[in-house]
């Protein structure tokens, strides 16, 4: 185990407890300055990090090592519920609790963007644009320093799934708080608001009717906290869920696509087009059950039926899309791989 170096007696007990002693950082000297360092961890792949952007770092000018407190991923808290169901009050309550514990909090919502709710929710196109704006604002604010709270109806489960994909992409935890209030009570609270902040009754009723209730069995709705109007917000449980839980692992749809060489992409396009052309030409003199030889491939296309040009183009495009995600730099095997793919797809 690597021991923690001293640096002029500046190491406090709190700092020593916060450090991961299994982690050490080797300095890359660039122009004799600590511009960058390589963080090597027994459970973490090496990553190049700018030393000037770090927090909680302690460095000795005569040492070859920097020891830092690992960053804590800042999570996303999503609220959902009927209009005027107490979401904003719960957001402020959670914000006050987190700020008292020394954390930075940023709230994003319809009221922050300053939209006309009645005009937006009466027009499906404008509502879709609003959801896009809220999602973009969340994506911009998700960082290592601030907890982001999304204070909005979030009544569409498909939209909550989009937010879940977003947090998987940035690798940060999240939780969902469902504010449960009877429609009659929410309607009364709505009428007690200022005129410029009220939903008109038609829009209010439509939003209540369209609300898709969250289900904790869905991974995008979990962990789920349901809070009735007279209940206290379970602050400690929420903090445990967002600060002491690992982020969901990324999947293929949320990861960066691997880069392929220009030559590989050119050959992929060329080879697959040659195979399609060969099959189309051979079908002119073939009958179902024939075997078609393809130049450059040891595999043969087994023809159970006559294939249309549109079907071959669709299969070719599917194969190209898959191969881009799983590139094989052995270009000589592309023709065989495509023929195998065709045989599996058309049978």
Tab-separated table of C-alpha atoms in Angstrom:
chain	number	residue	atom	x	y	z
A	1	UNK	CA	0.000	0.000	0.000
A	2	UNK	CA	1.301	3.430	-0.955
A	3	UNK	CA	1.712	5.691	2.062
A	4	UNK	CA	0.509	9.281	2.154
A	5	UNK	CA	3.398	11.766	1.891
A	6	UNK	CA	3.557	14.717	4.242
A	7	UNK	CA	3.738	18.244	2.886
A	8	UNK	CA	4.769	20.732	5.529
A	9	UNK	CA	2.251	19.540	8.110
A	10	UNK	CA	-0.706	20.607	5.986
A	11	UNK	CA	-2.360	17.174	5.988
A	12	UNK	CA	-5.404	17.413	8.247
A	13	UNK	CA	-7.124	14.373	9.701
A	14	UNK	CA	-10.173	15.049	7.542
A	15	UNK	CA	-8.085	15.179	4.385
A	16	UNK	CA	-6.260	11.962	5.251
A	17	UNK	CA	-9.559	10.170	5.804
A	18	UNK	CA	-10.877	11.447	2.459
A	19	UNK	CA	-7.970	10.120	0.408
A	20	UNK	CA	-7.938	6.748	-1.225
A	21	UNK	CA	-4.587	5.315	-0.155
A	22	UNK	CA	-4.756	2.728	-2.896
A	23	UNK	CA	-4.710	5.547	-5.444
A	24	UNK	CA	-1.620	7.351	-6.544
A	25	UNK	CA	-1.099	9.921	-9.217
A	26	UNK	CA	2.079	10.151	-11.229
A	27	UNK	CA	2.969	13.589	-12.490
A	28	UNK	CA	3.620	14.121	-16.149
A	29	UNK	CA	6.072	16.980	-16.228
A	30	UNK	CA	5.237	19.365	-19.047
A	31	UNK	CA	7.519	22.389	-19.243
A	32	UNK	CA	8.454	21.760	-15.579
A	33	UNK	CA	4.888	22.420	-14.411
A	34	UNK	CA	2.098	20.281	-13.009
A	35	UNK	CA	-0.074	20.738	-16.087
A	36	UNK	CA	-1.382	17.206	-16.226
A	37	UNK	CA	-1.104	14.035	-14.270
A	38	UNK	CA	-2.040	10.434	-14.800
A	39	UNK	CA	-4.410	8.953	-12.250
A	40	UNK	CA	-3.796	5.249	-11.793
A	41	UNK	CA	-6.201	3.303	-9.612
A	42	UNK	CA	-6.417	-0.414	-9.008
A	43	UNK	CA	-10.064	-0.407	-10.137
A	44	UNK	CA	-9.963	2.522	-12.568
A	45	UNK	CA	-8.491	2.770	-16.027
A	46	UNK	CA	-5.867	5.519	-16.445
A	47	UNK	CA	-7.241	8.906	-17.370
A	48	UNK	CA	-5.488	12.144	-18.285
A	49	UNK	CA	-6.741	14.926	-16.032
A	50	UNK	CA	-5.801	18.585	-15.840
A	51	UNK	CA	-4.267	19.236	-12.432
A	52	UNK	CA	-5.435	22.841	-12.467
A	53	UNK	CA	-9.059	21.697	-12.701
A	54	UNK	CA	-8.951	19.467	-9.653
A	55	UNK	CA	-10.479	20.066	-6.239
A	56	UNK	CA	-9.147	18.666	-2.985
A	57	UNK	CA	-5.630	18.042	-4.286
A	58	UNK	CA	-2.550	18.320	-2.094
A	59	UNK	CA	0.818	18.634	-3.782
A	60	UNK	CA	4.380	18.932	-2.498
A	61	UNK	CA	6.781	20.831	-4.722
A	62	UNK	CA	9.597	18.396	-3.937
A	63	UNK	CA	7.472	15.255	-4.370
A	64	UNK	CA	6.910	13.111	-7.430
A	65	UNK	CA	3.340	12.382	-6.441
A	66	UNK	CA	0.004	14.165	-6.137
A	67	UNK	CA	-2.655	12.601	-3.930
A	68	UNK	CA	-6.244	13.653	-4.520
A	69	UNK	CA	-9.609	12.875	-3.028
A	70	UNK	CA	-11.570	11.032	-5.709
A	71	UNK	CA	-14.363	13.068	-7.235
A	72	UNK	CA	-17.916	12.337	-6.257
A	73	UNK	CA	-20.346	12.116	-9.145
A	74	UNK	CA	-23.083	14.724	-8.754
A	75	UNK	CA	-26.518	13.168	-9.339
A	76	UNK	CA	-29.812	14.139	-10.955
A	77	UNK	CA	-33.053	14.318	-8.962
A	78	UNK	CA	-36.223	14.176	-11.078
A	79	UNK	CA	-39.599	15.214	-9.694
A	80	UNK	CA	-42.912	14.238	-11.214
A	81	UNK	CA	-46.565	14.687	-10.363
A	82	UNK	CA	-49.772	16.461	-11.274
A	83	UNK	CA	-49.657	20.209	-11.882
A	84	UNK	CA	-49.605	22.091	-8.562
A	85	UNK	CA	-48.915	18.922	-6.569
A	86	UNK	CA	-46.136	20.454	-4.457
A	87	UNK	CA	-43.128	19.655	-6.653
A	88	UNK	CA	-41.553	23.106	-6.333
A	89	UNK	CA	-41.947	23.096	-2.544
A	90	UNK	CA	-40.291	19.689	-2.353
A	91	UNK	CA	-37.487	20.913	-4.633
A	92	UNK	CA	-36.791	23.869	-2.367
A	93	UNK	CA	-36.926	21.643	0.710
A	94	UNK	CA	-34.372	19.265	-0.798
A	95	UNK	CA	-32.234	22.176	-1.978
A	96	UNK	CA	-32.084	23.675	1.520
A	97	UNK	CA	-31.116	20.317	3.032
A	98	UNK	CA	-28.340	19.719	0.510
A	99	UNK	CA	-26.968	23.254	0.778
A	100	UNK	CA	-26.845	22.960	4.566
A	101	UNK	CA	-24.588	19.930	4.091
A	102	UNK	CA	-22.269	21.987	1.879
A	103	UNK	CA	-23.420	20.892	-1.568
A	104	UNK	CA	-24.214	23.080	-4.538
A	105	UNK	CA	-27.687	22.658	-6.037
A	106	UNK	CA	-29.161	23.850	-9.323
A	107	UNK	CA	-32.921	23.688	-9.982
A	108	UNK	CA	-34.223	23.492	-13.553
A	109	UNK	CA	-37.914	23.759	-14.398
A	110	UNK	CA	-40.662	25.387	-16.427
A	111	UNK	CA	-40.657	28.431	-14.156
A	112	UNK	CA	-36.899	28.855	-14.568
A	113	UNK	CA	-37.229	28.971	-18.363
A	114	UNK	CA	-40.049	31.505	-18.020
A	115	UNK	CA	-42.482	29.794	-20.402
A	116	UNK	CA	-46.200	30.441	-20.738
A	117	UNK	CA	-47.479	27.098	-19.444
A	118	UNK	CA	-50.965	27.377	-20.904
A	119	UNK	CA	-49.627	28.231	-24.355
A	120	UNK	CA	-46.987	25.491	-24.247
A	121	UNK	CA	-49.116	22.619	-22.951
A	122	UNK	CA	-51.922	23.473	-25.370
A	123	UNK	CA	-49.572	22.903	-28.328
A	124	UNK	CA	-47.891	19.492	-28.657
A	125	UNK	CA	-45.071	20.925	-30.788
A	126	UNK	CA	-44.251	23.639	-28.254
A	127	UNK	CA	-44.470	21.109	-25.427
A	128	UNK	CA	-41.999	18.848	-27.217
A	129	UNK	CA	-39.653	21.803	-27.669
A	130	UNK	CA	-39.966	22.592	-23.952
A	131	UNK	CA	-39.035	19.040	-22.996
A	132	UNK	CA	-36.040	19.276	-25.302
A	133	UNK	CA	-34.975	22.565	-23.716
A	134	UNK	CA	-35.294	21.114	-20.211
A	135	UNK	CA	-33.277	18.038	-21.180
A	136	UNK	CA	-30.561	20.201	-22.761
A	137	UNK	CA	-30.417	22.392	-19.654
A	138	UNK	CA	-30.039	19.296	-17.471
A	139	UNK	CA	-27.265	17.963	-19.693
A	140	UNK	CA	-25.382	21.266	-19.526
A	141	UNK	CA	-25.608	21.445	-15.734
A	142	UNK	CA	-24.663	17.856	-14.909
A	143	UNK	CA	-21.114	18.130	-13.598
A	144	UNK	CA	-18.870	17.159	-10.710
A	145	UNK	CA	-19.918	20.035	-8.467
A	146	UNK	CA	-23.687	20.591	-8.575
A	147	UNK	CA	-26.692	18.420	-7.774
A	148	UNK	CA	-29.306	19.030	-10.472
A	149	UNK	CA	-33.016	18.976	-9.592
A	150	UNK	CA	-35.509	18.841	-12.465
A	151	UNK	CA	-38.739	20.443	-11.230
A	152	UNK	CA	-41.282	19.729	-13.970
A	153	UNK	CA	-44.389	17.533	-14.447
A	154	UNK	CA	-42.283	14.847	-16.236
A	155	UNK	CA	-45.527	12.962	-16.776
A	156	UNK	CA	-44.399	10.973	-19.852
A	157	UNK	CA	-42.566	7.746	-19.044
A	158	UNK	CA	-40.762	7.914	-22.395
A	159	UNK	CA	-39.293	11.269	-21.387
A	160	UNK	CA	-38.209	9.879	-18.019
A	161	UNK	CA	-36.480	7.095	-19.953
A	162	UNK	CA	-34.637	9.731	-22.029
A	163	UNK	CA	-33.381	11.296	-18.797
A	164	UNK	CA	-32.298	7.851	-17.604
A	165	UNK	CA	-30.284	7.345	-20.802
A	166	UNK	CA	-28.714	10.746	-20.214
A	167	UNK	CA	-27.495	9.898	-16.712
A	168	UNK	CA	-26.186	6.557	-18.003
A	169	UNK	CA	-24.211	8.442	-20.629
A	170	UNK	CA	-22.614	10.833	-18.130
A	171	UNK	CA	-22.259	8.058	-15.527
A	172	UNK	CA	-24.024	9.636	-12.560
A	173	UNK	CA	-26.769	8.325	-10.218
A	174	UNK	CA	-30.318	9.637	-10.156
A	175	UNK	CA	-33.612	9.181	-8.335
A	176	UNK	CA	-37.273	9.991	-8.939
A	177	UNK	CA	-39.569	11.745	-6.455
A	178	UNK	CA	-43.289	11.348	-7.122
A	179	UNK	CA	-45.375	14.018	-5.409
A	180	UNK	CA	-48.806	12.482	-4.833
A	181	UNK	CA	-51.706	14.865	-4.358
A	182	UNK	CA	-55.381	14.326	-5.173
A	183	UNK	CA	-56.484	16.131	-8.359
A	184	UNK	CA	-59.089	18.094	-6.404
A	185	UNK	CA	-56.493	19.442	-3.986
A	186	UNK	CA	-54.068	20.238	-6.808
A	187	UNK	CA	-56.845	22.078	-8.615
A	188	UNK	CA	-57.560	24.143	-5.479
A	189	UNK	CA	-53.875	24.994	-5.108
A	190	UNK	CA	-53.812	25.991	-8.765
A	191	UNK	CA	-56.751	28.386	-8.305
A	192	UNK	CA	-55.039	29.979	-5.301
A	193	UNK	CA	-52.020	30.925	-7.394
A	194	UNK	CA	-51.467	34.279	-9.037
A	195	UNK	CA	-53.364	34.616	-12.308
A	196	UNK	CA	-50.194	34.618	-14.425
A	197	UNK	CA	-48.996	31.367	-12.786
A	198	UNK	CA	-52.254	29.406	-13.031
A	199	UNK	CA	-53.053	26.600	-15.437
A	200	UNK	CA	-56.435	27.099	-17.026
A	201	UNK	CA	-58.818	24.306	-16.058
A	202	UNK	CA	-58.829	22.672	-19.481
A	203	UNK	CA	-55.021	22.368	-19.567
A	204	UNK	CA	-54.944	21.242	-15.935
A	205	UNK	CA	-57.466	18.445	-16.554
A	206	UNK	CA	-55.626	17.342	-19.701
A	207	UNK	CA	-52.286	17.073	-17.875
A	208	UNK	CA	-53.866	15.071	-15.057
A	209	UNK	CA	-55.486	12.715	-17.557
A	210	UNK	CA	-52.247	12.233	-19.541
A	211	UNK	CA	-50.089	11.571	-16.472
A	212	UNK	CA	-48.246	8.233	-16.675
A	213	UNK	CA	-47.603	7.019	-13.154
A	214	UNK	CA	-44.040	5.907	-12.373
A	215	UNK	CA	-43.344	2.265	-11.547
A	216	UNK	CA	-40.353	1.324	-9.395
A	217	UNK	CA	-40.039	-1.919	-11.378
A	218	UNK	CA	-38.873	0.168	-14.340
A	219	UNK	CA	-35.167	0.906	-14.111
A	220	UNK	CA	-35.723	4.489	-15.317
A	221	UNK	CA	-38.176	5.077	-12.431
A	222	UNK	CA	-35.909	3.570	-9.789
A	223	UNK	CA	-35.093	4.404	-7.056
A	224	UNK	CA	-38.557	5.877	-6.582
A	225	UNK	CA	-39.737	7.940	-3.605
A	226	UNK	CA	-43.484	8.561	-3.335
A	227	UNK	CA	-44.424	11.484	-1.107
A	228	UNK	CA	-47.997	12.422	-0.155
A	229	UNK	CA	-48.875	16.011	0.622
A	230	UNK	CA	-48.863	15.551	4.426
A	231	UNK	CA	-45.718	13.419	4.546
A	232	UNK	CA	-42.210	14.592	5.249
A	233	UNK	CA	-39.668	14.332	2.476
A	234	UNK	CA	-37.368	11.344	3.247
A	235	UNK	CA	-34.226	13.442	2.988
A	236	UNK	CA	-31.788	10.919	4.422
A	237	UNK	CA	-33.035	8.108	2.201
A	238	UNK	CA	-32.843	10.354	-0.848
A	239	UNK	CA	-29.269	11.359	-0.017
A	240	UNK	CA	-28.294	7.726	0.479
A	241	UNK	CA	-29.812	6.842	-2.896
A	242	UNK	CA	-28.021	9.554	-4.855
A	243	UNK	CA	-24.683	9.749	-3.040
A	244	UNK	CA	-24.026	6.177	-1.929
A	245	UNK	CA	-25.128	4.272	-4.990
A	246	UNK	CA	-23.190	3.476	-8.126
A	247	UNK	CA	-24.231	5.014	-11.408
A	248	UNK	CA	-25.995	2.628	-13.826
A	249	UNK	CA	-23.544	1.027	-16.265
A	250	UNK	CA	-23.525	2.502	-19.772
A	251	UNK	CA	-24.932	0.444	-22.606
A	252	UNK	CA	-24.142	0.469	-26.280
A	253	UNK	CA	-26.703	3.169	-27.093
A	254	UNK	CA	-25.164	5.639	-24.615
A	255	UNK	CA	-21.465	5.010	-25.326
A	256	UNK	CA	-19.245	6.746	-27.801
A	257	UNK	CA	-19.081	4.790	-31.030
A	258	UNK	CA	-15.637	3.363	-31.790
A	259	UNK	CA	-13.724	5.188	-34.477
A	260	UNK	CA	-12.758	3.280	-37.608
A	261	UNK	CA	-10.175	4.160	-40.193
A	262	UNK	CA	-11.302	5.889	-43.364
A	263	UNK	CA	-9.891	3.002	-45.399
A	264	UNK	CA	-11.959	0.482	-43.408
A	265	UNK	CA	-15.199	2.388	-43.999
A	266	UNK	CA	-14.392	2.732	-47.696
A	267	UNK	CA	-13.696	-0.994	-48.047
A	268	UNK	CA	-16.821	-1.874	-46.060
A	269	UNK	CA	-18.979	0.168	-48.415
A	270	UNK	CA	-17.213	-1.156	-51.511
A	271	UNK	CA	-17.268	-4.859	-50.555
A	272	UNK	CA	-20.920	-4.914	-49.470
A	273	UNK	CA	-21.994	-3.103	-52.645
A	274	UNK	CA	-20.103	-5.652	-54.766
A	275	UNK	CA	-21.855	-8.526	-52.986
A	276	UNK	CA	-25.294	-6.951	-53.510
A	277	UNK	CA	-24.558	-6.324	-57.200
A	278	UNK	CA	-23.357	-9.909	-57.657
A	279	UNK	CA	-26.509	-11.336	-56.073
A	280	UNK	CA	-28.813	-9.114	-58.141
A	281	UNK	CA	-27.065	-10.081	-61.402
A	282	UNK	CA	-26.971	-13.785	-60.523
A	283	UNK	CA	-30.697	-13.848	-59.720
A	284	UNK	CA	-31.494	-13.060	-63.352
A	285	UNK	CA	-30.484	-16.605	-64.330
A	286	UNK	CA	-31.113	-18.357	-61.000
A	287	UNK	CA	-34.069	-20.043	-59.331
A	288	UNK	CA	-34.811	-20.477	-55.615
A	289	UNK	CA	-32.496	-23.090	-54.132
A	290	UNK	CA	-29.445	-22.115	-56.187
A	291	UNK	CA	-26.112	-21.206	-54.635
A	292	UNK	CA	-24.441	-17.963	-55.719
A	293	UNK	CA	-20.660	-17.600	-55.672
A	294	UNK	CA	-19.382	-14.208	-54.589
A	295	UNK	CA	-15.951	-12.931	-55.703
A	296	UNK	CA	-13.545	-12.525	-52.774
A	297	UNK	CA	-15.575	-14.768	-50.462
A	298	UNK	CA	-15.255	-18.453	-49.683
A	299	UNK	CA	-18.835	-18.472	-48.416
A	300	UNK	CA	-21.697	-18.791	-50.913
A	301	UNK	CA	-25.095	-17.116	-50.853
A	302	UNK	CA	-27.819	-19.740	-50.472
A	303	UNK	CA	-30.848	-18.431	-52.330
A	304	UNK	CA	-34.137	-19.671	-50.804
A	305	UNK	CA	-36.135	-17.135	-52.843
A	306	UNK	CA	-35.658	-14.190	-55.176
A	307	UNK	CA	-34.512	-11.159	-53.221
A	308	UNK	CA	-35.654	-7.672	-54.167
A	309	UNK	CA	-33.243	-4.781	-54.525
A	310	UNK	CA	-34.867	-2.909	-51.605
A	311	UNK	CA	-34.470	-5.926	-49.290
A	312	UNK	CA	-30.792	-6.333	-50.190
A	313	UNK	CA	-30.183	-2.624	-49.639
A	314	UNK	CA	-31.872	-2.793	-46.244
A	315	UNK	CA	-29.797	-5.817	-45.182
A	316	UNK	CA	-26.645	-4.126	-46.451
A	317	UNK	CA	-27.379	-0.988	-44.426
A	318	UNK	CA	-28.052	-3.039	-41.296
A	319	UNK	CA	-24.763	-4.897	-41.725
A	320	UNK	CA	-22.829	-1.640	-42.240
A	321	UNK	CA	-24.387	-0.078	-39.125
A	322	UNK	CA	-23.523	-3.122	-37.016
A	323	UNK	CA	-19.986	-3.379	-38.379
A	324	UNK	CA	-19.289	0.282	-37.621
A	325	UNK	CA	-20.043	-0.449	-33.963
A	326	UNK	CA	-17.960	-3.644	-34.002
A	327	UNK	CA	-15.186	-2.914	-36.526
A	328	UNK	CA	-13.036	-5.749	-37.840
A	329	UNK	CA	-9.814	-4.405	-39.288
A	330	UNK	CA	-9.296	-7.691	-41.184
A	331	UNK	CA	-10.716	-6.313	-44.418
A	332	UNK	CA	-10.248	-9.611	-46.259
A	333	UNK	CA	-13.020	-11.149	-44.115
A	334	UNK	CA	-15.652	-8.498	-44.842
A	335	UNK	CA	-17.112	-10.321	-47.850
A	336	UNK	CA	-17.437	-13.604	-45.942
A	337	UNK	CA	-18.997	-11.812	-42.960
A	338	UNK	CA	-21.580	-10.097	-45.167
A	339	UNK	CA	-22.459	-13.337	-46.985
A	340	UNK	CA	-22.929	-15.087	-43.646
A	341	UNK	CA	-25.130	-12.213	-42.492
A	342	UNK	CA	-27.241	-12.470	-45.645
A	343	UNK	CA	-27.681	-16.223	-45.255
A	344	UNK	CA	-28.803	-15.847	-41.659
A	345	UNK	CA	-31.178	-12.984	-42.454
A	346	UNK	CA	-32.976	-14.396	-45.509
A	347	UNK	CA	-33.605	-17.910	-44.162
